[in-house]
Amino acid sequence: GATIGFTLPLNLVFRETPDPLLAAAFGAVALIAQLLAHLAVRLILPNISKDIADGVVSAGVVQAGAGIVVGMMSAAALTP
Protein backbone atom coordinates (compact mmCIF):
# COMPACT_ATOMS: atom_id res chain seq x y z
CA GLY A 1 0.00 0.00 0.00
CA ALA A 2 2.78 2.42 0.85
CA THR A 3 4.53 1.67 -2.44
CA ILE A 4 1.38 2.38 -4.42
CA GLY A 5 0.69 5.46 -2.32
CA PHE A 6 4.22 6.74 -2.87
CA THR A 7 4.20 6.21 -6.63
CA LEU A 8 0.82 7.90 -7.25
CA PRO A 9 2.07 11.46 -6.65
CA LEU A 10 5.39 10.71 -8.36
CA ASN A 11 3.62 9.51 -11.47
CA LEU A 12 1.60 12.70 -11.71
CA VAL A 13 4.57 14.97 -11.01
CA PHE A 14 6.83 13.26 -13.56
CA ARG A 15 4.07 13.59 -16.11
CA GLU A 16 3.56 17.31 -15.41
CA THR A 17 7.07 18.70 -14.92
CA PRO A 18 10.29 18.25 -16.86
CA ASP A 19 12.34 19.63 -13.94
CA PRO A 20 14.05 16.79 -12.04
CA LEU A 21 14.70 18.98 -8.98
CA LEU A 22 11.04 19.86 -8.68
CA ALA A 23 10.10 16.21 -9.11
CA ALA A 24 12.62 15.26 -6.39
CA ALA A 25 11.15 17.88 -4.05
CA PHE A 26 7.64 16.52 -4.61
CA GLY A 27 9.00 13.01 -4.09
CA ALA A 28 10.50 14.03 -0.76
CA VAL A 29 7.18 15.50 0.36
CA ALA A 30 5.37 12.32 -0.74
CA LEU A 31 7.89 10.20 1.19
CA ILE A 32 7.44 12.28 4.33
CA ALA A 33 3.67 11.96 4.00
CA GLN A 34 3.97 8.16 3.78
CA LEU A 35 6.23 8.05 6.82
CA LEU A 36 3.80 10.18 8.80
CA ALA A 37 0.89 7.96 7.76
CA HIS A 38 2.82 4.88 8.89
CA LEU A 39 3.62 6.50 12.24
CA ALA A 40 0.00 7.59 12.71
CA VAL A 41 -1.26 4.05 12.16
CA ARG A 42 1.38 2.73 14.56
CA LEU A 43 0.29 5.25 17.22
CA ILE A 44 -3.39 4.39 16.82
CA LEU A 45 -2.79 0.62 16.59
CA PRO A 46 0.45 -0.10 18.49
CA ASN A 47 0.25 -3.88 17.91
CA ILE A 48 -0.29 -3.69 14.15
CA SER A 49 3.15 -5.07 13.25
CA LYS A 50 2.57 -8.12 15.45
CA ASP A 51 -0.93 -8.55 14.05
CA ILE A 52 0.39 -8.44 10.47
CA ALA A 53 3.09 -10.96 11.35
CA ASP A 54 0.42 -13.17 12.95
CA GLY A 55 -1.58 -13.14 9.72
CA VAL A 56 -4.38 -10.80 10.74
CA VAL A 57 -5.50 -9.70 7.30
CA SER A 58 -7.49 -6.70 8.53
CA ALA A 59 -4.35 -5.21 10.08
CA GLY A 60 -2.56 -5.42 6.75
CA VAL A 61 -5.53 -3.90 4.98
CA VAL A 62 -5.56 -0.97 7.40
CA GLN A 63 -1.84 -0.34 6.92
CA ALA A 64 -2.06 -0.66 3.13
CA GLY A 65 -5.19 1.45 2.97
CA ALA A 66 -3.56 4.24 4.94
CA GLY A 67 -0.63 4.29 2.51
CA ILE A 68 -2.89 4.38 -0.54
CA VAL A 69 -5.18 7.07 0.89
CA VAL A 70 -2.25 9.30 1.82
CA GLY A 71 -0.75 8.75 -1.61
CA MET A 72 -3.99 9.76 -3.30
CA MET A 73 -4.21 12.86 -1.13
CA SER A 74 -0.58 13.72 -1.83
CA ALA A 75 -1.11 13.28 -5.55
CA ALA A 76 -4.09 15.63 -5.45
CA ALA A 77 -2.27 18.21 -3.34
CA LEU A 78 1.14 18.11 -5.00
CA THR A 79 0.18 18.04 -8.65
CA PRO A 80 1.44 21.30 -10.16
PDB file of N, CA and C in Angstrom:
ATOM      1  N   GLY A   1       0.810  -1.203   0.000  1.00  0.00           N
ATOM      2  CA  GLY A   1       0.000   0.000   0.000  1.00  0.00           C
ATOM      3  C   GLY A   1       0.845   1.254   0.000  1.00  0.00           C
ATOM      4  N   ALA A   2       1.916   1.241   0.799  1.00  0.00           N
ATOM      5  CA  ALA A   2       2.783   2.420   0.851  1.00  0.00           C
ATOM      6  C   ALA A   2       3.495   2.630  -0.478  1.00  0.00           C
ATOM      7  N   THR A   3       3.860   1.545  -1.141  1.00  0.00           N
ATOM      8  CA  THR A   3       4.526   1.667  -2.437  1.00  0.00           C
ATOM      9  C   THR A   3       3.585   2.273  -3.468  1.00  0.00           C
ATOM     10  N   ILE A   4       2.365   1.807  -3.504  1.00  0.00           N
ATOM     11  CA  ILE A   4       1.380   2.382  -4.423  1.00  0.00           C
ATOM     12  C   ILE A   4       1.125   3.835  -4.061  1.00  0.00           C
ATOM     13  N   GLY A   5       0.943   4.097  -2.773  1.00  0.00           N
ATOM     14  CA  GLY A   5       0.694   5.460  -2.321  1.00  0.00           C
ATOM     15  C   GLY A   5       1.844   6.409  -2.603  1.00  0.00           C
ATOM     16  N   PHE A   6       3.061   5.898  -2.591  1.00  0.00           N
ATOM     17  CA  PHE A   6       4.223   6.736  -2.872  1.00  0.00           C
ATOM     18  C   PHE A   6       4.349   7.013  -4.364  1.00  0.00           C
ATOM     19  N   THR A   7       4.019   6.025  -5.194  1.00  0.00           N
ATOM     20  CA  THR A   7       4.195   6.211  -6.628  1.00  0.00           C
ATOM     21  C   THR A   7       3.073   7.016  -7.282  1.00  0.00           C
ATOM     22  N   LEU A   8       1.915   7.099  -6.666  1.00  0.00           N
ATOM     23  CA  LEU A   8       0.822   7.895  -7.247  1.00  0.00           C
ATOM     24  C   LEU A   8       1.221   9.359  -7.446  1.00  0.00           C
ATOM     25  N   PRO A   9       1.686  10.064  -6.415  1.00  0.00           N
ATOM     26  CA  PRO A   9       2.072  11.459  -6.650  1.00  0.00           C
ATOM     27  C   PRO A   9       3.289  11.582  -7.567  1.00  0.00           C
ATOM     28  N   LEU A  10       4.215  10.639  -7.485  1.00  0.00           N
ATOM     29  CA  LEU A  10       5.387  10.710  -8.355  1.00  0.00           C
ATOM     30  C   LEU A  10       5.000  10.575  -9.821  1.00  0.00           C
ATOM     31  N   ASN A  11       4.083   9.686 -10.104  1.00  0.00           N
ATOM     32  CA  ASN A  11       3.620   9.507 -11.473  1.00  0.00           C
ATOM     33  C   ASN A  11       3.041  10.806 -12.026  1.00  0.00           C
ATOM     34  N   LEU A  12       2.209  11.453 -11.252  1.00  0.00           N
ATOM     35  CA  LEU A  12       1.600  12.698 -11.709  1.00  0.00           C
ATOM     36  C   LEU A  12       2.631  13.808 -11.872  1.00  0.00           C
ATOM     37  N   VAL A  13       3.564  13.912 -10.944  1.00  0.00           N
ATOM     38  CA  VAL A  13       4.569  14.974 -11.010  1.00  0.00           C
ATOM     39  C   VAL A  13       5.497  14.758 -12.200  1.00  0.00           C
ATOM     40  N   PHE A  14       5.948  13.529 -12.419  1.00  0.00           N
ATOM     41  CA  PHE A  14       6.830  13.261 -13.558  1.00  0.00           C
ATOM     42  C   PHE A  14       6.122  13.531 -14.887  1.00  0.00           C
ATOM     43  N   ARG A  15       4.830  13.338 -14.896  1.00  0.00           N
ATOM     44  CA  ARG A  15       4.067  13.587 -16.113  1.00  0.00           C
ATOM     45  C   ARG A  15       3.891  15.082 -16.365  1.00  0.00           C
ATOM     46  N   GLU A  16       3.853  15.885 -15.284  1.00  0.00           N
ATOM     47  CA  GLU A  16       3.559  17.308 -15.410  1.00  0.00           C
ATOM     48  C   GLU A  16       4.784  18.209 -15.505  1.00  0.00           C
ATOM     49  N   THR A  17       5.907  17.806 -14.955  1.00  0.00           N
ATOM     50  CA  THR A  17       7.068  18.699 -14.917  1.00  0.00           C
ATOM     51  C   THR A  17       8.303  18.034 -15.523  1.00  0.00           C
ATOM     52  N   PRO A  18       9.039  18.783 -16.328  1.00  0.00           N
ATOM     53  CA  PRO A  18      10.290  18.250 -16.862  1.00  0.00           C
ATOM     54  C   PRO A  18      11.475  18.497 -15.920  1.00  0.00           C
ATOM     55  N   ASP A  19      11.257  19.248 -14.855  1.00  0.00           N
ATOM     56  CA  ASP A  19      12.337  19.634 -13.939  1.00  0.00           C
ATOM     57  C   ASP A  19      12.594  18.522 -12.924  1.00  0.00           C
ATOM     58  N   PRO A  20      13.773  17.884 -12.978  1.00  0.00           N
ATOM     59  CA  PRO A  20      14.050  16.790 -12.043  1.00  0.00           C
ATOM     60  C   PRO A  20      14.165  17.253 -10.588  1.00  0.00           C
ATOM     61  N   LEU A  21      14.605  18.482 -10.361  1.00  0.00           N
ATOM     62  CA  LEU A  21      14.702  18.977  -8.978  1.00  0.00           C
ATOM     63  C   LEU A  21      13.321  19.178  -8.366  1.00  0.00           C
ATOM     64  N   LEU A  22      12.407  19.697  -9.163  1.00  0.00           N
ATOM     65  CA  LEU A  22      11.040  19.862  -8.675  1.00  0.00           C
ATOM     66  C   LEU A  22      10.396  18.506  -8.409  1.00  0.00           C
ATOM     67  N   ALA A  23      10.634  17.561  -9.304  1.00  0.00           N
ATOM     68  CA  ALA A  23      10.101  16.212  -9.109  1.00  0.00           C
ATOM     69  C   ALA A  23      10.689  15.580  -7.852  1.00  0.00           C
ATOM     70  N   ALA A  24      11.984  15.799  -7.606  1.00  0.00           N
ATOM     71  CA  ALA A  24      12.619  15.261  -6.392  1.00  0.00           C
ATOM     72  C   ALA A  24      12.032  15.903  -5.138  1.00  0.00           C
ATOM     73  N   ALA A  25      11.750  17.197  -5.202  1.00  0.00           N
ATOM     74  CA  ALA A  25      11.151  17.880  -4.049  1.00  0.00           C
ATOM     75  C   ALA A  25       9.762  17.311  -3.757  1.00  0.00           C
ATOM     76  N   PHE A  26       8.966  17.125  -4.798  1.00  0.00           N
ATOM     77  CA  PHE A  26       7.641  16.522  -4.606  1.00  0.00           C
ATOM     78  C   PHE A  26       7.765  15.093  -4.090  1.00  0.00           C
ATOM     79  N   GLY A  27       8.763  14.368  -4.575  1.00  0.00           N
ATOM     80  CA  GLY A  27       9.002  13.012  -4.093  1.00  0.00           C
ATOM     81  C   GLY A  27       9.347  12.984  -2.615  1.00  0.00           C
ATOM     82  N   ALA A  28      10.140  13.955  -2.181  1.00  0.00           N
ATOM     83  CA  ALA A  28      10.501  14.033  -0.761  1.00  0.00           C
ATOM     84  C   ALA A  28       9.274  14.315   0.097  1.00  0.00           C
ATOM     85  N   VAL A  29       8.406  15.198  -0.383  1.00  0.00           N
ATOM     86  CA  VAL A  29       7.180  15.496   0.358  1.00  0.00           C
ATOM     87  C   VAL A  29       6.279  14.253   0.405  1.00  0.00           C
ATOM     88  N   ALA A  30       6.181  13.537  -0.706  1.00  0.00           N
ATOM     89  CA  ALA A  30       5.366  12.316  -0.735  1.00  0.00           C
ATOM     90  C   ALA A  30       5.931  11.262   0.216  1.00  0.00           C
ATOM     91  N   LEU A  31       7.252  11.153   0.276  1.00  0.00           N
ATOM     92  CA  LEU A  31       7.886  10.199   1.187  1.00  0.00           C
ATOM     93  C   LEU A  31       7.611  10.563   2.640  1.00  0.00           C
ATOM     94  N   ILE A  32       7.723  11.836   2.967  1.00  0.00           N
ATOM     95  CA  ILE A  32       7.443  12.277   4.334  1.00  0.00           C
ATOM     96  C   ILE A  32       5.982  12.004   4.692  1.00  0.00           C
ATOM     97  N   ALA A  33       5.087  12.231   3.753  1.00  0.00           N
ATOM     98  CA  ALA A  33       3.670  11.962   4.005  1.00  0.00           C
ATOM     99  C   ALA A  33       3.443  10.481   4.284  1.00  0.00           C
ATOM    100  N   GLN A  34       4.119   9.601   3.544  1.00  0.00           N
ATOM    101  CA  GLN A  34       3.972   8.157   3.775  1.00  0.00           C
ATOM    102  C   GLN A  34       4.528   7.767   5.150  1.00  0.00           C
ATOM    103  N   LEU A  35       5.656   8.353   5.512  1.00  0.00           N
ATOM    104  CA  LEU A  35       6.232   8.051   6.825  1.00  0.00           C
ATOM    105  C   LEU A  35       5.310   8.509   7.950  1.00  0.00           C
ATOM    106  N   LEU A  36       4.726   9.684   7.792  1.00  0.00           N
ATOM    107  CA  LEU A  36       3.796  10.183   8.803  1.00  0.00           C
ATOM    108  C   LEU A  36       2.540   9.312   8.887  1.00  0.00           C
ATOM    109  N   ALA A  37       2.059   8.845   7.759  1.00  0.00           N
ATOM    110  CA  ALA A  37       0.895   7.955   7.762  1.00  0.00           C
ATOM    111  C   ALA A  37       1.221   6.660   8.491  1.00  0.00           C
ATOM    112  N   HIS A  38       2.396   6.114   8.219  1.00  0.00           N
ATOM    113  CA  HIS A  38       2.819   4.881   8.892  1.00  0.00           C
ATOM    114  C   HIS A  38       2.905   5.099  10.403  1.00  0.00           C
ATOM    115  N   LEU A  39       3.495   6.201  10.809  1.00  0.00           N
ATOM    116  CA  LEU A  39       3.616   6.498  12.237  1.00  0.00           C
ATOM    117  C   LEU A  39       2.250   6.709  12.881  1.00  0.00           C
ATOM    118  N   ALA A  40       1.344   7.357  12.166  1.00  0.00           N
ATOM    119  CA  ALA A  40      -0.001   7.586  12.714  1.00  0.00           C
ATOM    120  C   ALA A  40      -0.727   6.264  12.947  1.00  0.00           C
ATOM    121  N   VAL A  41      -0.621   5.364  11.987  1.00  0.00           N
ATOM    122  CA  VAL A  41      -1.259   4.052  12.162  1.00  0.00           C
ATOM    123  C   VAL A  41      -0.634   3.311  13.331  1.00  0.00           C
ATOM    124  N   ARG A  42       0.695   3.401  13.446  1.00  0.00           N
ATOM    125  CA  ARG A  42       1.382   2.726  14.564  1.00  0.00           C
ATOM    126  C   ARG A  42       0.981   3.320  15.914  1.00  0.00           C
ATOM    127  N   LEU A  43       0.727   4.629  15.966  1.00  0.00           N
ATOM    128  CA  LEU A  43       0.288   5.248  17.219  1.00  0.00           C
ATOM    129  C   LEU A  43      -1.136   4.823  17.578  1.00  0.00           C
ATOM    130  N   ILE A  44      -1.995   4.757  16.569  1.00  0.00           N
ATOM    131  CA  ILE A  44      -3.394   4.387  16.818  1.00  0.00           C
ATOM    132  C   ILE A  44      -3.515   2.901  17.128  1.00  0.00           C
ATOM    133  N   LEU A  45      -2.748   2.080  16.412  1.00  0.00           N
ATOM    134  CA  LEU A  45      -2.792   0.625  16.589  1.00  0.00           C
ATOM    135  C   LEU A  45      -1.375   0.120  16.904  1.00  0.00           C
ATOM    136  N   PRO A  46      -0.943   0.209  18.158  1.00  0.00           N
ATOM    137  CA  PRO A  46       0.452  -0.102  18.490  1.00  0.00           C
ATOM    138  C   PRO A  46       0.861  -1.563  18.221  1.00  0.00           C
ATOM    139  N   ASN A  47      -0.080  -2.469  18.142  1.00  0.00           N
ATOM    140  CA  ASN A  47       0.252  -3.883  17.909  1.00  0.00           C
ATOM    141  C   ASN A  47       0.094  -4.303  16.453  1.00  0.00           C
ATOM    142  N   ILE A  48       0.011  -3.344  15.533  1.00  0.00           N
ATOM    143  CA  ILE A  48      -0.287  -3.687  14.148  1.00  0.00           C
ATOM    144  C   ILE A  48       0.817  -4.525  13.510  1.00  0.00           C
ATOM    145  N   SER A  49       2.057  -4.278  13.832  1.00  0.00           N
ATOM    146  CA  SER A  49       3.145  -5.073  13.252  1.00  0.00           C
ATOM    147  C   SER A  49       3.041  -6.529  13.679  1.00  0.00           C
ATOM    148  N   LYS A  50       2.745  -6.747  14.950  1.00  0.00           N
ATOM    149  CA  LYS A  50       2.575  -8.118  15.452  1.00  0.00           C
ATOM    150  C   LYS A  50       1.360  -8.770  14.798  1.00  0.00           C
ATOM    151  N   ASP A  51       0.273  -8.002  14.676  1.00  0.00           N
ATOM    152  CA  ASP A  51      -0.932  -8.548  14.046  1.00  0.00           C
ATOM    153  C   ASP A  51      -0.666  -8.944  12.594  1.00  0.00           C
ATOM    154  N   ILE A  52       0.066  -8.113  11.863  1.00  0.00           N
ATOM    155  CA  ILE A  52       0.388  -8.436  10.473  1.00  0.00           C
ATOM    156  C   ILE A  52       1.249  -9.696  10.422  1.00  0.00           C
ATOM    157  N   ALA A  53       2.234  -9.776  11.303  1.00  0.00           N
ATOM    158  CA  ALA A  53       3.095 -10.964  11.348  1.00  0.00           C
ATOM    159  C   ALA A  53       2.310 -12.212  11.727  1.00  0.00           C
ATOM    160  N   ASP A  54       1.260 -12.040  12.542  1.00  0.00           N
ATOM    161  CA  ASP A  54       0.423 -13.171  12.948  1.00  0.00           C
ATOM    162  C   ASP A  54      -0.627 -13.538  11.901  1.00  0.00           C
ATOM    163  N   GLY A  55      -0.657 -12.812  10.802  1.00  0.00           N
ATOM    164  CA  GLY A  55      -1.576 -13.144   9.722  1.00  0.00           C
ATOM    165  C   GLY A  55      -2.951 -12.524   9.831  1.00  0.00           C
ATOM    166  N   VAL A  56      -3.094 -11.486  10.638  1.00  0.00           N
ATOM    167  CA  VAL A  56      -4.379 -10.801  10.744  1.00  0.00           C
ATOM    168  C   VAL A  56      -4.535  -9.918   9.504  1.00  0.00           C
ATOM    169  N   VAL A  57      -5.367 -10.363   8.595  1.00  0.00           N
ATOM    170  CA  VAL A  57      -5.502  -9.700   7.302  1.00  0.00           C
ATOM    171  C   VAL A  57      -6.005  -8.269   7.457  1.00  0.00           C
ATOM    172  N   SER A  58      -6.930  -8.041   8.369  1.00  0.00           N
ATOM    173  CA  SER A  58      -7.486  -6.704   8.530  1.00  0.00           C
ATOM    174  C   SER A  58      -6.422  -5.689   8.941  1.00  0.00           C
ATOM    175  N   ALA A  59      -5.433  -6.110   9.694  1.00  0.00           N
ATOM    176  CA  ALA A  59      -4.349  -5.208  10.081  1.00  0.00           C
ATOM    177  C   ALA A  59      -3.541  -4.795   8.855  1.00  0.00           C
ATOM    178  N   GLY A  60      -3.272  -5.743   7.982  1.00  0.00           N
ATOM    179  CA  GLY A  60      -2.555  -5.422   6.748  1.00  0.00           C
ATOM    180  C   GLY A  60      -3.359  -4.519   5.843  1.00  0.00           C
ATOM    181  N   VAL A  61      -4.663  -4.741   5.805  1.00  0.00           N
ATOM    182  CA  VAL A  61      -5.533  -3.902   4.975  1.00  0.00           C
ATOM    183  C   VAL A  61      -5.549  -2.472   5.503  1.00  0.00           C
ATOM    184  N   VAL A  62      -5.586  -2.314   6.813  1.00  0.00           N
ATOM    185  CA  VAL A  62      -5.564  -0.974   7.403  1.00  0.00           C
ATOM    186  C   VAL A  62      -4.255  -0.258   7.051  1.00  0.00           C
ATOM    187  N   GLN A  63      -3.130  -0.950   7.212  1.00  0.00           N
ATOM    188  CA  GLN A  63      -1.837  -0.335   6.916  1.00  0.00           C
ATOM    189  C   GLN A  63      -1.724   0.008   5.433  1.00  0.00           C
ATOM    190  N   ALA A  64      -2.120  -0.910   4.571  1.00  0.00           N
ATOM    191  CA  ALA A  64      -2.061  -0.664   3.128  1.00  0.00           C
ATOM    192  C   ALA A  64      -3.028   0.447   2.729  1.00  0.00           C
ATOM    193  N   GLY A  65      -4.202   0.419   3.283  1.00  0.00           N
ATOM    194  CA  GLY A  65      -5.194   1.451   2.973  1.00  0.00           C
ATOM    195  C   GLY A  65      -4.726   2.835   3.360  1.00  0.00           C
ATOM    196  N   ALA A  66      -4.078   2.937   4.510  1.00  0.00           N
ATOM    197  CA  ALA A  66      -3.558   4.237   4.940  1.00  0.00           C
ATOM    198  C   ALA A  66      -2.519   4.755   3.944  1.00  0.00           C
ATOM    199  N   GLY A  67      -1.650   3.878   3.479  1.00  0.00           N
ATOM    200  CA  GLY A  67      -0.635   4.293   2.512  1.00  0.00           C
ATOM    201  C   GLY A  67      -1.244   4.740   1.197  1.00  0.00           C
ATOM    202  N   ILE A  68      -2.252   4.026   0.726  1.00  0.00           N
ATOM    203  CA  ILE A  68      -2.891   4.384  -0.537  1.00  0.00           C
ATOM    204  C   ILE A  68      -3.674   5.688  -0.408  1.00  0.00           C
ATOM    205  N   VAL A  69      -4.407   5.856   0.679  1.00  0.00           N
ATOM    206  CA  VAL A  69      -5.177   7.072   0.886  1.00  0.00           C
ATOM    207  C   VAL A  69      -4.259   8.283   0.970  1.00  0.00           C
ATOM    208  N   VAL A  70      -3.179   8.170   1.716  1.00  0.00           N
ATOM    209  CA  VAL A  70      -2.254   9.301   1.824  1.00  0.00           C
ATOM    210  C   VAL A  70      -1.603   9.591   0.480  1.00  0.00           C
ATOM    211  N   GLY A  71      -1.310   8.548  -0.278  1.00  0.00           N
ATOM    212  CA  GLY A  71      -0.751   8.750  -1.612  1.00  0.00           C
ATOM    213  C   GLY A  71      -1.728   9.460  -2.529  1.00  0.00           C
ATOM    214  N   MET A  72      -2.991   9.092  -2.477  1.00  0.00           N
ATOM    215  CA  MET A  72      -3.989   9.764  -3.304  1.00  0.00           C
ATOM    216  C   MET A  72      -4.138  11.223  -2.897  1.00  0.00           C
ATOM    217  N   MET A  73      -4.115  11.481  -1.594  1.00  0.00           N
ATOM    218  CA  MET A  73      -4.209  12.863  -1.125  1.00  0.00           C
ATOM    219  C   MET A  73      -2.964  13.662  -1.520  1.00  0.00           C
ATOM    220  N   SER A  74      -1.810  13.050  -1.429  1.00  0.00           N
ATOM    221  CA  SER A  74      -0.583  13.724  -1.833  1.00  0.00           C
ATOM    222  C   SER A  74      -0.601  14.029  -3.323  1.00  0.00           C
ATOM    223  N   ALA A  75      -1.052  13.071  -4.104  1.00  0.00           N
ATOM    224  CA  ALA A  75      -1.113  13.279  -5.548  1.00  0.00           C
ATOM    225  C   ALA A  75      -2.037  14.455  -5.887  1.00  0.00           C
ATOM    226  N   ALA A  76      -3.157  14.534  -5.195  1.00  0.00           N
ATOM    227  CA  ALA A  76      -4.092  15.632  -5.451  1.00  0.00           C
ATOM    228  C   ALA A  76      -3.512  16.965  -5.008  1.00  0.00           C
ATOM    229  N   ALA A  77      -2.798  16.966  -3.892  1.00  0.00           N
ATOM    230  CA  ALA A  77      -2.274  18.205  -3.344  1.00  0.00           C
ATOM    231  C   ALA A  77      -0.989  18.667  -4.025  1.00  0.00           C
ATOM    232  N   LEU A  78      -0.172  17.751  -4.478  1.00  0.00           N
ATOM    233  CA  LEU A  78       1.138  18.113  -5.000  1.00  0.00           C
ATOM    234  C   LEU A  78       1.195  18.281  -6.498  1.00  0.00           C
ATOM    235  N   THR A  79       0.151  17.933  -7.204  1.00  0.00           N
ATOM    236  CA  THR A  79       0.183  18.045  -8.654  1.00  0.00           C
ATOM    237  C   THR A  79       0.248  19.514  -9.041  1.00  0.00           C
ATOM    238  N   PRO A  80       1.296  19.884  -9.779  1.00  0.00           N
ATOM    239  CA  PRO A  80       1.438  21.299 -10.159  1.00  0.00           C
ATOM    240  C   PRO A  80       0.379  21.738 -11.149  1.00  0.00           C
TER     241      PRO A  80
END
